[in-house]
PDB file of C-alpha atoms in Angstrom:
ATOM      1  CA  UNK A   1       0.000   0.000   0.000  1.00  0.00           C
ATOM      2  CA  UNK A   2       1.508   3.360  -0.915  1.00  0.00           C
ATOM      3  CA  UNK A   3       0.187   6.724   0.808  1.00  0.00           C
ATOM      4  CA  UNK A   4       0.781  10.327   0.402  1.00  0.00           C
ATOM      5  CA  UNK A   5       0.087  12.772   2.447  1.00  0.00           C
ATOM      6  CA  UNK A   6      -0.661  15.911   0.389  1.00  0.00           C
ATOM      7  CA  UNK A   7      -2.173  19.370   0.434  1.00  0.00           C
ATOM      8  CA  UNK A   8      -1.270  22.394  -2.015  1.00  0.00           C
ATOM      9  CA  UNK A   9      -0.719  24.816   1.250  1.00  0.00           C
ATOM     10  CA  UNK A  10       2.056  24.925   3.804  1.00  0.00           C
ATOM     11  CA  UNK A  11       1.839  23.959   7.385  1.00  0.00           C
ATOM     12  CA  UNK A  12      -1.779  22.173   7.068  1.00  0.00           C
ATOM     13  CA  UNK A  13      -0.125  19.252   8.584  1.00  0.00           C
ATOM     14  CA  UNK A  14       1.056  17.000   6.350  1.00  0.00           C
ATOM     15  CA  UNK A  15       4.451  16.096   8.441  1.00  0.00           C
ATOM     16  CA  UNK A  16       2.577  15.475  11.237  1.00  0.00           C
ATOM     17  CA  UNK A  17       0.418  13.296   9.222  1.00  0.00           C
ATOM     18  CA  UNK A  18       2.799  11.513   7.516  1.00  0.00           C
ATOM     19  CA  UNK A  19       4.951  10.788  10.405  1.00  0.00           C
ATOM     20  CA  UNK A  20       1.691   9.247  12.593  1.00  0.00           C
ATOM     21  CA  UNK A  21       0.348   7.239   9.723  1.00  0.00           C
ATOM     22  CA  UNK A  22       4.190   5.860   9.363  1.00  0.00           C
ATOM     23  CA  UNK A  23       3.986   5.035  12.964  1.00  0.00           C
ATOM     24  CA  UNK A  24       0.751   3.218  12.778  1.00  0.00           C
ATOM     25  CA  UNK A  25       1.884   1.185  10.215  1.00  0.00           C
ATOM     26  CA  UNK A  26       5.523   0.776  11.610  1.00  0.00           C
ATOM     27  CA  UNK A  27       3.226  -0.982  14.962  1.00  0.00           C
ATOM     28  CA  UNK A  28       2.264  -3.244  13.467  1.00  0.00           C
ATOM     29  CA  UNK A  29       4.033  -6.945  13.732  1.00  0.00           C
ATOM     30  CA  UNK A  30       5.475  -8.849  10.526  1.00  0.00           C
ATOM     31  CA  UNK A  31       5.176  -5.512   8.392  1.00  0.00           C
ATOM     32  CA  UNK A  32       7.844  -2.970   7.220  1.00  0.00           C
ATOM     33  CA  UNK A  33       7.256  -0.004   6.231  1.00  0.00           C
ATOM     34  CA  UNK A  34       8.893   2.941   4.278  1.00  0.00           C
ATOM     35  CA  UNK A  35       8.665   6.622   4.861  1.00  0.00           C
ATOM     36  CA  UNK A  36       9.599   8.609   1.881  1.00  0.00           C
ATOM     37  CA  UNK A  37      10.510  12.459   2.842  1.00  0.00           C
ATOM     38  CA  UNK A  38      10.233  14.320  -0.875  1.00  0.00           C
ATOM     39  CA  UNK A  39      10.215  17.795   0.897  1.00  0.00           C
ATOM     40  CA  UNK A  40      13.875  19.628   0.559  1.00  0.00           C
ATOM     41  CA  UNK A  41      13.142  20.765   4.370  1.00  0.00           C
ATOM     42  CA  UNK A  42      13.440  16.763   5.341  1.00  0.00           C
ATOM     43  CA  UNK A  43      10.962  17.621   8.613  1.00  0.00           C
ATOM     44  CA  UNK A  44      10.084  13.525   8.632  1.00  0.00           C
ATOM     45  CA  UNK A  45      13.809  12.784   7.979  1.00  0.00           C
ATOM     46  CA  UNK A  46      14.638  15.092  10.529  1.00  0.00           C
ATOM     47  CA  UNK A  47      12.282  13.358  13.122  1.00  0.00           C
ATOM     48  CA  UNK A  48      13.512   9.827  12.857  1.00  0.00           C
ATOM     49  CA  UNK A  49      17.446  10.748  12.313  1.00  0.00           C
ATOM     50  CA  UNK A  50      17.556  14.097  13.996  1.00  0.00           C
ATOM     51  CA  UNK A  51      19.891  15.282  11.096  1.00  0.00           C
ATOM     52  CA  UNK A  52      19.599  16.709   7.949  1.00  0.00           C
ATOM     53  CA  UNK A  53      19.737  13.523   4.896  1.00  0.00           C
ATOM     54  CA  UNK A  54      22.421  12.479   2.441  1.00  0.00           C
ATOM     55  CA  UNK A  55      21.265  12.772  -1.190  1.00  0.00           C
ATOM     56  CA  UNK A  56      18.849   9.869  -1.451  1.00  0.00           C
ATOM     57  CA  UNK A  57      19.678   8.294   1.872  1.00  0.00           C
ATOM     58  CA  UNK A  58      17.935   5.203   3.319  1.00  0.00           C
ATOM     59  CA  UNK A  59      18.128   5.162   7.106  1.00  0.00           C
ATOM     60  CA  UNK A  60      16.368   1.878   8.737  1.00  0.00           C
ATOM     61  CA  UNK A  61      15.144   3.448  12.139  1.00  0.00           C
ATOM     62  CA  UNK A  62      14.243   0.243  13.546  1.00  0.00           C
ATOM     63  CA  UNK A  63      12.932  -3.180  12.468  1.00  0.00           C
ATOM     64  CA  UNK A  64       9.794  -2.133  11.037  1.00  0.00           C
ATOM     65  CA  UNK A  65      10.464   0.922   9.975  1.00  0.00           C
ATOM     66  CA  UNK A  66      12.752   2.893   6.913  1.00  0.00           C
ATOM     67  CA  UNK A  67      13.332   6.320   5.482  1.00  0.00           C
ATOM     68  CA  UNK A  68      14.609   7.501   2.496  1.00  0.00           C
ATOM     69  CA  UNK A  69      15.176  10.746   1.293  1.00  0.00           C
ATOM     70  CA  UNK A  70      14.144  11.941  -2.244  1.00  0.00           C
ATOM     71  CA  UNK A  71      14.093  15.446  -2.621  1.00  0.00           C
ATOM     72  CA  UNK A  72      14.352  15.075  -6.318  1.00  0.00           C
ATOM     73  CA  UNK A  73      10.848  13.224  -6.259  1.00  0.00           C
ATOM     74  CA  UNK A  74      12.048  10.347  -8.653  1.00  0.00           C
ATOM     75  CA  UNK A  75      10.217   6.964  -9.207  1.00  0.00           C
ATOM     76  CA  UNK A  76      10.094   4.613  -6.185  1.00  0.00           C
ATOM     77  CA  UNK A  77      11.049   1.725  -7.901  1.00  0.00           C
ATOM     78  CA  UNK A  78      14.262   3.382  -9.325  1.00  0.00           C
ATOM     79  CA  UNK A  79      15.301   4.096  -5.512  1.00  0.00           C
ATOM     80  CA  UNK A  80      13.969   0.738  -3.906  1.00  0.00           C
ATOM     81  CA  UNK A  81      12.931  -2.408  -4.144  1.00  0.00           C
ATOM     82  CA  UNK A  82       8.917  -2.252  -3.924  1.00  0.00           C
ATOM     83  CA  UNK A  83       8.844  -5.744  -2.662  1.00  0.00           C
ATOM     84  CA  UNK A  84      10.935  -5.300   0.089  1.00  0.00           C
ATOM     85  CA  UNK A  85       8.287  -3.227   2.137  1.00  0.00           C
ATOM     86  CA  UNK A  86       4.077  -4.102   2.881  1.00  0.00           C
ATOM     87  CA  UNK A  87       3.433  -0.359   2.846  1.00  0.00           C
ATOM     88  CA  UNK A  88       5.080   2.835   1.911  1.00  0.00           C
ATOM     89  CA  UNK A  89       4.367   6.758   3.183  1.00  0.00           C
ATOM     90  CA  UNK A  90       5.302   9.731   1.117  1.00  0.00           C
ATOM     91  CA  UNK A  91       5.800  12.929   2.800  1.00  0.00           C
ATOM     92  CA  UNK A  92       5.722  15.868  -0.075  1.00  0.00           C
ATOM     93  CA  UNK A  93       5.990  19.913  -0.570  1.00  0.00           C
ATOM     94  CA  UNK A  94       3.487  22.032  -1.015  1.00  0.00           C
ATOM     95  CA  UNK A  95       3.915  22.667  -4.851  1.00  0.00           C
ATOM     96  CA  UNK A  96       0.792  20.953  -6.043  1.00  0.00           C
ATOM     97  CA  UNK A  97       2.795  20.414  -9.492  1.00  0.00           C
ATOM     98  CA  UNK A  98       5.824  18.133  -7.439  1.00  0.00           C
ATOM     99  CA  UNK A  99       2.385  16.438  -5.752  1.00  0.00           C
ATOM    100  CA  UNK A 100       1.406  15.772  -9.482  1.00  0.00           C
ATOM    101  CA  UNK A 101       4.077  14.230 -10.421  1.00  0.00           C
ATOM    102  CA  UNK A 102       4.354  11.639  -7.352  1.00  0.00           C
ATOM    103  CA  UNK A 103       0.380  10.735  -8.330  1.00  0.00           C
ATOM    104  CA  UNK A 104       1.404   9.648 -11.676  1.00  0.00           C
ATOM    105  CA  UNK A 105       4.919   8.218 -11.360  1.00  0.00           C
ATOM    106  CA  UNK A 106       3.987   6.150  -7.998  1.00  0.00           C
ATOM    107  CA  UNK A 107       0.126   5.564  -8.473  1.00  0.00           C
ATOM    108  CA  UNK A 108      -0.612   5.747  -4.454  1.00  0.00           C
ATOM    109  CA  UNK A 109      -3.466   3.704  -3.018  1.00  0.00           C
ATOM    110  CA  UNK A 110      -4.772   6.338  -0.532  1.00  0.00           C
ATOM    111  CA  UNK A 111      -4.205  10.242  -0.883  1.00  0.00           C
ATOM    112  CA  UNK A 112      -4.637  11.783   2.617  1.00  0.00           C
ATOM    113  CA  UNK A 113      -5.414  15.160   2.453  1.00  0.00           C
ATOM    114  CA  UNK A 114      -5.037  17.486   6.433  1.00  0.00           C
ATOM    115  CA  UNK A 115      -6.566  20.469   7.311  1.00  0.00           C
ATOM    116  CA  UNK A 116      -5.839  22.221  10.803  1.00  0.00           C
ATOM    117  CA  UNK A 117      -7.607  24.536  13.050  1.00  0.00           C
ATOM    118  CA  UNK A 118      -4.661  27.222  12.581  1.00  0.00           C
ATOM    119  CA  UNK A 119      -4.196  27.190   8.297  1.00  0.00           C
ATOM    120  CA  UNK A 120      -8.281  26.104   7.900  1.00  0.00           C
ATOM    121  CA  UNK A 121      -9.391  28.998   5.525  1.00  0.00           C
ATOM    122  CA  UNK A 122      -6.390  28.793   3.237  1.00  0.00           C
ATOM    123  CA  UNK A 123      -6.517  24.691   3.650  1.00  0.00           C
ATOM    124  CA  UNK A 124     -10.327  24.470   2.883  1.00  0.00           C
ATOM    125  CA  UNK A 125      -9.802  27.148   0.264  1.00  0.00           C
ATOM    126  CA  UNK A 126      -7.548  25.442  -1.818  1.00  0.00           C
ATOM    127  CA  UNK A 127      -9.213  22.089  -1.862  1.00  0.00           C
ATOM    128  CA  UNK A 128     -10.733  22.755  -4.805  1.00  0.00           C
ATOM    129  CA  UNK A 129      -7.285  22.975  -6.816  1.00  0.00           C
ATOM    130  CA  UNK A 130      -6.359  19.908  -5.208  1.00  0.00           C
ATOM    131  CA  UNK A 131      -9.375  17.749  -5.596  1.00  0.00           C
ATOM    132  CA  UNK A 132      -9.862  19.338  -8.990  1.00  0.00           C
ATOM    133  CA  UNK A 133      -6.796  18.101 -10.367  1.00  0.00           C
ATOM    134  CA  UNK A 134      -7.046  14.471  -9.217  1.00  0.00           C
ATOM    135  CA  UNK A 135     -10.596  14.386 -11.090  1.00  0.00           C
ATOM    136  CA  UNK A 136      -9.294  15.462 -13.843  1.00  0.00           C
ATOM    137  CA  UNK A 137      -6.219  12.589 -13.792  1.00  0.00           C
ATOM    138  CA  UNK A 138      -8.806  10.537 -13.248  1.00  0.00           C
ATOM    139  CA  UNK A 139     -11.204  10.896 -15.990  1.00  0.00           C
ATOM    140  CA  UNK A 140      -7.535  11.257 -18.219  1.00  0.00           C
ATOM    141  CA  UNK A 141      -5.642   8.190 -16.849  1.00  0.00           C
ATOM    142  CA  UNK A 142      -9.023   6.165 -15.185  1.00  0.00           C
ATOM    143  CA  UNK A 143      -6.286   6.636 -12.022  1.00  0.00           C
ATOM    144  CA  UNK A 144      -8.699   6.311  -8.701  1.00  0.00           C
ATOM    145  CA  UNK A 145      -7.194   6.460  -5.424  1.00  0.00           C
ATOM    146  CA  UNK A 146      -9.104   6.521  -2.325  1.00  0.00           C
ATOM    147  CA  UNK A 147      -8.707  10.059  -1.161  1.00  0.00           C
ATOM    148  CA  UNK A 148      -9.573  10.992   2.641  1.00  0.00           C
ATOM    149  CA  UNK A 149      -9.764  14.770   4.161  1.00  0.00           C
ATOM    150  CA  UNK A 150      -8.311  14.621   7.796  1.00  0.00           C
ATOM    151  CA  UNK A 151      -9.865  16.923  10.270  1.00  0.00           C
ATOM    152  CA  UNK A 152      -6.771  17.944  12.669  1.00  0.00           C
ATOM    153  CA  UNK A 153      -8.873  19.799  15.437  1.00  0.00           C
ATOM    154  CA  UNK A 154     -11.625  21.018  12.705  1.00  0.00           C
ATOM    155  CA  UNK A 155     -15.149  19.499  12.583  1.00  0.00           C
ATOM    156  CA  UNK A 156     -16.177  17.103  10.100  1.00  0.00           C
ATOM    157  CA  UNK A 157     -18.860  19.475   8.941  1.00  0.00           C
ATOM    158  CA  UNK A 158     -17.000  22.128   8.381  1.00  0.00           C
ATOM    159  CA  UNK A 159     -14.926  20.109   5.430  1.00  0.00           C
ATOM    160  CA  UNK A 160     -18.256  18.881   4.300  1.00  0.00           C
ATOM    161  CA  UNK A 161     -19.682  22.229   3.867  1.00  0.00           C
ATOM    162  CA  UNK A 162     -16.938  23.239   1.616  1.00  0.00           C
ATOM    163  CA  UNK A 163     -16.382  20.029  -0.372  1.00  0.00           C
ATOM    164  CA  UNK A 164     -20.789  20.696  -1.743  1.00  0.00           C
ATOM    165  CA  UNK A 165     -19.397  23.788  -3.184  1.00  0.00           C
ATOM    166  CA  UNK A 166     -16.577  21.805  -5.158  1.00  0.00           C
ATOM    167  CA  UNK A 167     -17.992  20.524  -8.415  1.00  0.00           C
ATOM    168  CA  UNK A 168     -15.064  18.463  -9.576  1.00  0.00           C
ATOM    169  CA  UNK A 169     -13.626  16.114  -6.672  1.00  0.00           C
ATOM    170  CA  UNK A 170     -12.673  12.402  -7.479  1.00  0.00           C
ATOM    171  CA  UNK A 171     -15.209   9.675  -6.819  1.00  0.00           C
ATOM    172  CA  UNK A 172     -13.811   7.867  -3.809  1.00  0.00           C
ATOM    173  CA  UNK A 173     -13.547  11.288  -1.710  1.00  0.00           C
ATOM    174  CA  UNK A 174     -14.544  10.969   2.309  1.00  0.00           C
ATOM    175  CA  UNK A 175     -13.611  12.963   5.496  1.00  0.00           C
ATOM    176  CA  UNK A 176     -12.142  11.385   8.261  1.00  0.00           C
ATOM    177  CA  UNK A 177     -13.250  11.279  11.726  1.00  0.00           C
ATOM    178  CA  UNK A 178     -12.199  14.266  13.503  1.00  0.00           C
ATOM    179  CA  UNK A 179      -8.277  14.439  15.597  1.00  0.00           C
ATOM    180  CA  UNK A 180      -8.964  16.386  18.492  1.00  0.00           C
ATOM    181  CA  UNK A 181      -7.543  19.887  18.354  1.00  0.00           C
ATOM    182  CA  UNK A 182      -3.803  19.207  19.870  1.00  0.00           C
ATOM    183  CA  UNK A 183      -1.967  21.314  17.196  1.00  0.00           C
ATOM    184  CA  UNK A 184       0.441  23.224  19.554  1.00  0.00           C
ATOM    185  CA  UNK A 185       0.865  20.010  21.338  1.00  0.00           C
ATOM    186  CA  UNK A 186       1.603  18.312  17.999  1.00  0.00           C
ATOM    187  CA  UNK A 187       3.837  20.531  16.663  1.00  0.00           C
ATOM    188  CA  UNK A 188       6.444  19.968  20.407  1.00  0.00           C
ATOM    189  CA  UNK A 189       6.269  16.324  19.409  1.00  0.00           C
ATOM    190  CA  UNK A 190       7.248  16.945  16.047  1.00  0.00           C
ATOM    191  CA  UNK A 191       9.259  19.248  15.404  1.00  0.00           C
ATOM    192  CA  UNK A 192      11.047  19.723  19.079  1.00  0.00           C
ATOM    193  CA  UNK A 193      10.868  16.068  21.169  1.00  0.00           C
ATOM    194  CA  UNK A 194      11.126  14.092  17.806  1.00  0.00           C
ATOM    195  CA  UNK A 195       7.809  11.749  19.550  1.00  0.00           C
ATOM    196  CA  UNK A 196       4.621  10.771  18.510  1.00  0.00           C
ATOM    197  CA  UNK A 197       2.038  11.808  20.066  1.00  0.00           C
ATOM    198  CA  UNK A 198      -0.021   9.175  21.301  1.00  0.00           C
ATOM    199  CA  UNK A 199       3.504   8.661  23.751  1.00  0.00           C
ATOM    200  CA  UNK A 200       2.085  11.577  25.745  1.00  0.00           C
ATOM    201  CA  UNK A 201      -0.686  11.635  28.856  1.00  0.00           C
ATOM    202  CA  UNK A 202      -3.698  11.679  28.337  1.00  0.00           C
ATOM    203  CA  UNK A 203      -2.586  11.477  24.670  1.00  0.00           C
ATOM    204  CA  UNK A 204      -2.576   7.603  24.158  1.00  0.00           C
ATOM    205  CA  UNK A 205      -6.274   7.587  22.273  1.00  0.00           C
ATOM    206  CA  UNK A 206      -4.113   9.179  19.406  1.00  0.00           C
ATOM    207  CA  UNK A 207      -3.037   6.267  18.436  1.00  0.00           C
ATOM    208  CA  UNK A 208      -6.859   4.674  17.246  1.00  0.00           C
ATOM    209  CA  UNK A 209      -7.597   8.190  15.692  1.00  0.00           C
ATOM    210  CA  UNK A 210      -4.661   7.460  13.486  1.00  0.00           C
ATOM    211  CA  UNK A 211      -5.284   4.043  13.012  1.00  0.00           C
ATOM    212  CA  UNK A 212      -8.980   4.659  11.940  1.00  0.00           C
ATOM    213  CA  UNK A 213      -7.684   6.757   8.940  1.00  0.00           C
ATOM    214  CA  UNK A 214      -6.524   3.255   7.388  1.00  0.00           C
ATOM    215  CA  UNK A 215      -8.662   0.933   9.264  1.00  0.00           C
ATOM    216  CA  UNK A 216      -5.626  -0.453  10.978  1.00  0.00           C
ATOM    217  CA  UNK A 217      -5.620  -2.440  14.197  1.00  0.00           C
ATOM    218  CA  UNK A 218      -2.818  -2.557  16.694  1.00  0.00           C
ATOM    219  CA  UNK A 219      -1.266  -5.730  16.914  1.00  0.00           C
TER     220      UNK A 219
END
């Protein structure tokens, strides 16, 4: 299974994202799993090896779990051998055009898509550019991901009220269940303690709200 975690605005959350689903799937017994950082900033690089990455580095972080830098955005399969891993995560930049090119060289399963309380009005207002495009690849290319819009502290409503006013959106399109509204709290883990969340108090029920995104169970 290949994911990316995408969105055509900065700081919506799609480090954080990336970083928790990698996580959930790292948990989980007899699987590896592959975290691909294609942003030049290397945030999810940075949280696993606390260092900046070597041009096209792979870094196994544990027994579960690998990362591999590719700032340059090139094919998978010319960096890595697909078979080697169950699932694989892919971290991007904002430019919707590098996002673009991922979709068609990689062809991901599931496209998860964050919006957070802080960025919501430019993250709900550029939806349309994203979903727009991926309807558009897939009545060119019959390419038809499952794509899911994850609530980080918003309300599932909210993301529904905006997504009736977008005409073109591709057919498997769904909102999440909501993540509580722990952006600040987030952000320390990420970006300062290099944790996940869910290793905080009264933070553990993290854990299911990121495993719900891909219907994963803890093993």
């Amino acid at each position: 299974m290949i994911i990316l975690c995408t969105h055509n605005s900065g700081g919506v959350g799609k480090t954080t994202l990336a970083i928790h689903t990698a996580g959930v799937l790292a948990s989980q017994v007899g699987r590896t799993t592959l975290l691909i950082d294609c942003d030049d900033q290397a945030d999810s690089w940075q949280f696993y090896a606390k260092r900046m990455p070597n041009d096209k580095e792979l870094l196994k972080v544990g027994d579960r779990l690998s990362i591999l830098d590719n700032q340059k955005r090139e094919k998978i399969t010319n960096l890595v051998n697909l078979e080697e891993y169950d699932h694989i995560v892919i971290d991007i930049d904002s430019e919707f055009l590098n996002t673009l090119q991922i979709i068609l060289t990689n062809d991901p399963d599931i496209i998860l898509i964050p919006v957070n309380k802080s960025q919501r009005r430019k993250a709900l207002n550029k939806l349309d550019i994203v979903l727009s495009a991926m309807s558009k690849l897939e009545s060119k290319y019959g390419y038809s991901p499952k794509v899911i819009i994850v609530p980080l502290g918003v309300t599932q409503e909210l993301i529904l009220e905006r997504l009736e006013k977008i005409n073109n959106k591709p057919q498997s399109c769904s909102v999440a269940l909501p993540i509580r509204d722990l952006e600040d709290e987030m952000s320390l883990a990420v970006y300062e303690d290099r944790n996940y969340i869910w290793n905080y108090t009264d933070c553990q029920d993290l854990y299911q709200a990121f495993s719900l995104l891909l219907e994963i169970e803890r093993i």
